[in-house]
PDB file of C-alpha atoms in Angstrom:
ATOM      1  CA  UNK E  13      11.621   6.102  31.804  1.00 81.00           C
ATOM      2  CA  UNK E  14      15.372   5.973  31.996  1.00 82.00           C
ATOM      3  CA  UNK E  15      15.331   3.306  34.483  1.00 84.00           C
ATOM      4  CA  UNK E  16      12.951   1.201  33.358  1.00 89.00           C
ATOM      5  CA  UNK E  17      14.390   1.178  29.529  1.00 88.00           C
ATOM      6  CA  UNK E  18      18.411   2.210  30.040  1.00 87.00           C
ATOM      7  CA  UNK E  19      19.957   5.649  29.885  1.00 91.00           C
ATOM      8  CA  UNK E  20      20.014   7.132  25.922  1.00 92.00           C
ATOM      9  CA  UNK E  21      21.152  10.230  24.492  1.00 94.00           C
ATOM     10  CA  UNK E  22      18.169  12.486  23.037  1.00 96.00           C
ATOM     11  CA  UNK E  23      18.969  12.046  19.600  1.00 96.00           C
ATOM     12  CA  UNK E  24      20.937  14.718  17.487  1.00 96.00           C
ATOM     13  CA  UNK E  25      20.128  16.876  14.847  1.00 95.00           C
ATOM     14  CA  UNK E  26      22.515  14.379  12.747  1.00 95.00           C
ATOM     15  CA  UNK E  27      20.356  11.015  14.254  1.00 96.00           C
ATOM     16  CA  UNK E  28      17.670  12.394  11.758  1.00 96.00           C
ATOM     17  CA  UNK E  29      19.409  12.028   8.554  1.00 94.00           C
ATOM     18  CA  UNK E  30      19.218  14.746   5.917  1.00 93.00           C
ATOM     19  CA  UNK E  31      15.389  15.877   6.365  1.00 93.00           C
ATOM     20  CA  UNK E  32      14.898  16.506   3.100  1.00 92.00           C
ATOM     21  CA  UNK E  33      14.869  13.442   1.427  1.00 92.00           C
ATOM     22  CA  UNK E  34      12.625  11.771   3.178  1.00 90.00           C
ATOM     23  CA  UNK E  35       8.920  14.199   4.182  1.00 90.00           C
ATOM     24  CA  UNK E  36       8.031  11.619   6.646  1.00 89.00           C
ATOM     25  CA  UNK E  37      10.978  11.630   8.781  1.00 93.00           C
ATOM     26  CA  UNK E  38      10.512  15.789   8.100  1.00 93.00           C
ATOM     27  CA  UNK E  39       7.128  15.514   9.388  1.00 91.00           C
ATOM     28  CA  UNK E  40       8.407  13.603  12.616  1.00 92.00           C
ATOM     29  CA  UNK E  41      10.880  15.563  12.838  1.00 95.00           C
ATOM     30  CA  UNK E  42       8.879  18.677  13.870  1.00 93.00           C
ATOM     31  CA  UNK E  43       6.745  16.434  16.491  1.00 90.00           C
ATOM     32  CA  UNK E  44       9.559  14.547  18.190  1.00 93.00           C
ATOM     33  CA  UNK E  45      13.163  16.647  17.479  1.00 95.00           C
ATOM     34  CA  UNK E  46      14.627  16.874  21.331  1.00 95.00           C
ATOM     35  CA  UNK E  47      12.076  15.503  23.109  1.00 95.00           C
ATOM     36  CA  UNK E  48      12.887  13.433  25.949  1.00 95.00           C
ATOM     37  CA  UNK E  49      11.210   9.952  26.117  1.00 95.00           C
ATOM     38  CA  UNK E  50       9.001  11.514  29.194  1.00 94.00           C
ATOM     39  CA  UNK E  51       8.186  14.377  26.788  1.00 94.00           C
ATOM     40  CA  UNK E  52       7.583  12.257  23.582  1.00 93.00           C
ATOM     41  CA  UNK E  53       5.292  10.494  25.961  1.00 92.00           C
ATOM     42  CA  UNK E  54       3.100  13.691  26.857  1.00 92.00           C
ATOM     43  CA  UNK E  55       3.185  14.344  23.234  1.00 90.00           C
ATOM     44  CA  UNK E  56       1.333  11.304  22.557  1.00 89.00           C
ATOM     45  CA  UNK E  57      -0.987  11.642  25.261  1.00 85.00           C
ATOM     46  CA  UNK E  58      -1.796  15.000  24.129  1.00 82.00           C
ATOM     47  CA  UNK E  59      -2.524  13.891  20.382  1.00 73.00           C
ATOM     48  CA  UNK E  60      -3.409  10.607  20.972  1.00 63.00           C
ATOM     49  CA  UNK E  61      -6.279  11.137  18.326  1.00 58.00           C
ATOM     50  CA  UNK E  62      -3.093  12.373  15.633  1.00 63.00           C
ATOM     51  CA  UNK E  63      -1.776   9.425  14.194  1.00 71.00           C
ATOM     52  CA  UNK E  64       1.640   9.371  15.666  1.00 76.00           C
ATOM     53  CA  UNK E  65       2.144   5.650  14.587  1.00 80.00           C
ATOM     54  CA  UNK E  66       3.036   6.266  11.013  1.00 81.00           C
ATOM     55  CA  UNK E  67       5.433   8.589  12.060  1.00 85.00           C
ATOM     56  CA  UNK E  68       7.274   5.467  13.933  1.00 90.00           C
ATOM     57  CA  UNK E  69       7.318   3.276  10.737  1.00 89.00           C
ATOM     58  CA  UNK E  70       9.651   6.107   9.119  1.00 88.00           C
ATOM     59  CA  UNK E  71      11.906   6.847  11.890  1.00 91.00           C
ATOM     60  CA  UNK E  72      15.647   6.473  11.361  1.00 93.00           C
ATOM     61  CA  UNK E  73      16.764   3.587  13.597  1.00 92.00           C
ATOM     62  CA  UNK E  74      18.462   5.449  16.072  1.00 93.00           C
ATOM     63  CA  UNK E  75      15.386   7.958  16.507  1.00 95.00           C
ATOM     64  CA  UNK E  76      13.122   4.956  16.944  1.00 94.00           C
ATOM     65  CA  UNK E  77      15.009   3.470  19.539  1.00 93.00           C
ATOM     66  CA  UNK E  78      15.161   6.125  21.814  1.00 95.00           C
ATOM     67  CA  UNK E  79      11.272   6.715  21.279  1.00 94.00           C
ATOM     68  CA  UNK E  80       9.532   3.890  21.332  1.00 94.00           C
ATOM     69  CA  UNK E  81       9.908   3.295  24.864  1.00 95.00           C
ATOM     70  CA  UNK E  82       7.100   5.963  24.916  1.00 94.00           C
ATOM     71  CA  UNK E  83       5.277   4.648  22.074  1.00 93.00           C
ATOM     72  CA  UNK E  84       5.417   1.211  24.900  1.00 95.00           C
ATOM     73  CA  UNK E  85       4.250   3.410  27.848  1.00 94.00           C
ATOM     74  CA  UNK E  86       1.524   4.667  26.098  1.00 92.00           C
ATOM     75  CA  UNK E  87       0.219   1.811  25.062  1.00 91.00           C
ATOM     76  CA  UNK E  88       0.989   0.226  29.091  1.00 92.00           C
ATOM     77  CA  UNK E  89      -1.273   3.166  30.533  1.00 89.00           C
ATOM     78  CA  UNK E  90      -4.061   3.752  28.102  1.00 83.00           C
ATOM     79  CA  UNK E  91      -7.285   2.796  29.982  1.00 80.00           C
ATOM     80  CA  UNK E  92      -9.420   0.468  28.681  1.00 73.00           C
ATOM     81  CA  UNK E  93     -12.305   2.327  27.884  1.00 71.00           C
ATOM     82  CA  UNK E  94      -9.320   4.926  25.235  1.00 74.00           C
ATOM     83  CA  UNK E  95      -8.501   1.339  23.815  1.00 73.00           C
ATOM     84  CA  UNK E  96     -12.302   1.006  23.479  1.00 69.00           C
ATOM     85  CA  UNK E  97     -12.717   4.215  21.228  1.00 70.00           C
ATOM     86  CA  UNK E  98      -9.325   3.672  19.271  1.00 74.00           C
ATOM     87  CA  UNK E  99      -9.465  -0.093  17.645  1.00 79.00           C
ATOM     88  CA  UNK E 100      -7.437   1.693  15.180  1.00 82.00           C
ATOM     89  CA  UNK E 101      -4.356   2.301  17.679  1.00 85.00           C
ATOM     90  CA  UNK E 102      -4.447  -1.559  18.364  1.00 87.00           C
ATOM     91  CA  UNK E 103      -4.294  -2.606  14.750  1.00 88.00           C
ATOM     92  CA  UNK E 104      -2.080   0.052  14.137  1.00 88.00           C
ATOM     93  CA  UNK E 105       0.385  -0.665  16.899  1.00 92.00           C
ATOM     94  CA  UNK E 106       0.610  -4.744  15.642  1.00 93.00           C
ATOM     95  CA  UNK E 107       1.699  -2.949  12.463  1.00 91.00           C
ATOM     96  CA  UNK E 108       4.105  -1.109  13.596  1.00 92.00           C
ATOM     97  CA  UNK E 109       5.975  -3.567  15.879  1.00 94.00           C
ATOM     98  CA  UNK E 110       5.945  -6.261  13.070  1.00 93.00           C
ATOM     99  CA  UNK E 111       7.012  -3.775  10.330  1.00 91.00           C
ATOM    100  CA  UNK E 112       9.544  -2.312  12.921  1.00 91.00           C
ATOM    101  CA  UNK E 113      10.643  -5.408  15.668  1.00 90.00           C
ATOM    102  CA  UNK E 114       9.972  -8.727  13.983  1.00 87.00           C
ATOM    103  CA  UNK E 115      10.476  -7.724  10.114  1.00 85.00           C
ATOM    104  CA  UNK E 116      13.544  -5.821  10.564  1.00 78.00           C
ATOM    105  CA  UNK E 117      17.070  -6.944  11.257  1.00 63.00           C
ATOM    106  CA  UNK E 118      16.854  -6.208  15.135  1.00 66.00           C
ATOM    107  CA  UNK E 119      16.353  -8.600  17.820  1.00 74.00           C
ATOM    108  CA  UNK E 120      12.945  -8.917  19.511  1.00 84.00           C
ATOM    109  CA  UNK E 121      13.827 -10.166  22.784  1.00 85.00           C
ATOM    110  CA  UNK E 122      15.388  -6.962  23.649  1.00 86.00           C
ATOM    111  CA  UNK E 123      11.973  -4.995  23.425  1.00 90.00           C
ATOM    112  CA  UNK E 124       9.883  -8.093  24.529  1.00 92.00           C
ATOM    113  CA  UNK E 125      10.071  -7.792  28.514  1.00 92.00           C
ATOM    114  CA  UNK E 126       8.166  -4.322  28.132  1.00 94.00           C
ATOM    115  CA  UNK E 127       6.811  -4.572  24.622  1.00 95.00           C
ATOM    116  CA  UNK E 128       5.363  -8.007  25.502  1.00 95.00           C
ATOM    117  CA  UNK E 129       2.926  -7.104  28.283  1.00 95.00           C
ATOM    118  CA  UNK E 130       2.020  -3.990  25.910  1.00 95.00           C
ATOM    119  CA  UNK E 131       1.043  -6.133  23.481  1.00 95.00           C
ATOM    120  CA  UNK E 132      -0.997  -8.769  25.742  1.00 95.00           C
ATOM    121  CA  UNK E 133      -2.407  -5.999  27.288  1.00 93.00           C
ATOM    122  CA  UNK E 134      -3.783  -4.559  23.649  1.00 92.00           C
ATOM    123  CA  UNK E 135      -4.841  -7.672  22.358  1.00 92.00           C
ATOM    124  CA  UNK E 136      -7.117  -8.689  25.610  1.00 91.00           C
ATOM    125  CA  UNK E 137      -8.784  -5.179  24.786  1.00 88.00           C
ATOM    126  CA  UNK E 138      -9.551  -6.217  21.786  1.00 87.00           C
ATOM    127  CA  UNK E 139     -11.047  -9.477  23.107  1.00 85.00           C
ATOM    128  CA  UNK E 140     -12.946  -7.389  25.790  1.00 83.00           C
ATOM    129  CA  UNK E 141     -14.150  -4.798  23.567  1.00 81.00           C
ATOM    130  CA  UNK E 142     -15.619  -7.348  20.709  1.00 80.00           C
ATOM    131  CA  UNK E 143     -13.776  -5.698  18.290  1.00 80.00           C
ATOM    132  CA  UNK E 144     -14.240  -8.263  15.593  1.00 77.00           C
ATOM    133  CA  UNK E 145     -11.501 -10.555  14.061  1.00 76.00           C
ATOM    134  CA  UNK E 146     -12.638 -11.070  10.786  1.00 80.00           C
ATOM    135  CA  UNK E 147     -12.102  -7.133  10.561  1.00 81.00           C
ATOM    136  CA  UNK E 148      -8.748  -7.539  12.168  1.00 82.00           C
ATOM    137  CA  UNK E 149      -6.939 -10.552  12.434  1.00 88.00           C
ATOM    138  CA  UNK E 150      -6.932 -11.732  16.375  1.00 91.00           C
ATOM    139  CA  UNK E 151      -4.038 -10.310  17.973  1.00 93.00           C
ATOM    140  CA  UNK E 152      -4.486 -12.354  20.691  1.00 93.00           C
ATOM    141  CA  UNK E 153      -3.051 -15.358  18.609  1.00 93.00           C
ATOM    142  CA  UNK E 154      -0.632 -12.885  17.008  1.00 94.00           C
ATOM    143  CA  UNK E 155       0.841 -12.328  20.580  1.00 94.00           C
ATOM    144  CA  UNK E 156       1.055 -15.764  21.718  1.00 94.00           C
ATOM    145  CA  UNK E 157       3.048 -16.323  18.261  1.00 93.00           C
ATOM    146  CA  UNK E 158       5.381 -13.502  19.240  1.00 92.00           C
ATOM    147  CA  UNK E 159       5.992 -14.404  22.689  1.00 91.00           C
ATOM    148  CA  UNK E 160       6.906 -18.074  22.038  1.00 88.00           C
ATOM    149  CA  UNK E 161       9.167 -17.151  19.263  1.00 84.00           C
ATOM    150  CA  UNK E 162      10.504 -14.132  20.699  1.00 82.00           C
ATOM    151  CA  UNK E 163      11.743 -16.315  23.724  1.00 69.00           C
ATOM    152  CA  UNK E 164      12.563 -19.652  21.528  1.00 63.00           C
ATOM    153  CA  UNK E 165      14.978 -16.833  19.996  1.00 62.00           C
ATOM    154  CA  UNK E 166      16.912 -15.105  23.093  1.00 59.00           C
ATOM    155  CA  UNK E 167      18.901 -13.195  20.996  1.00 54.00           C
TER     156      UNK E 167
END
């Protein structure tokens, strides 16, 4: 995964911050503490059905850097019939990159040549599976939003 998203440290011990102010960085903590991104990835293969996408939202900056690339992979190599049985990863996921990409003080473009596809490839799934957009908004539209103002942006 190194190649495809640049070389990174596992994060330290210190990366975390001080555990115990915060139980949801704790709780991540004892999932994701020095994992590599190929291992963070197995981790979320293995409990795809434990919802590991809170446990993004809290991550100290740092720590989410380094593993999101997985979070991205995941999403990449789900089939479509997973995506199928888990409408709430899709909605979830949209979540979490807005909360964590768009809303935040980071720059976009920097995920976008990875997250982007991730993103198309979750919101045709939700077209193909008639999940219905009145329940969720259509992420479809939300992508096309993203992609032309992640680009317009090129930061």
């Amino acid at each position: 995964m190194d190649e495809k998203y640049g070389f990174a440290p596992v994060p330290s011990v210190l990366d975390w911050g001080d555990l115990r102010l915060d139980l949801d960085v704790a709780w991540s903590f004892d999932r994701f503490n020095s994992l590599t991104r190929a291992e963070a990835l197995d981790r979320l293969k293995e409990g795809f059905g434990i919802d590991f996408l809170d446990d993004f939202l809290f991550l100290p900056e740092e720590v989410f850097s380094y593993c999101f690339p997985a979070l991205i992979e995941l999403a990449l190599e789900l089939k479509t019939e997973e995506l199928f049985r888990h409408q709430d990863f899709i909605r979830e996921f949209f979540i979490l990159v807005d909360a964590r990409i768009f809303r935040s003080s980071g720059c976009p473009a920097r995920w976008w040549p990875t997250l982007g596809p991730a993103l198309k490839r979750l919101a045709d799934a939700q077209a193909a599976c008639g999940f219905d957009v009145t329940i969720d908004e259509n992420y479809g539209l939300r992508w096309a939003a993203w992609d032309q103002a992640t680009w317009a942006e090129g930061c």
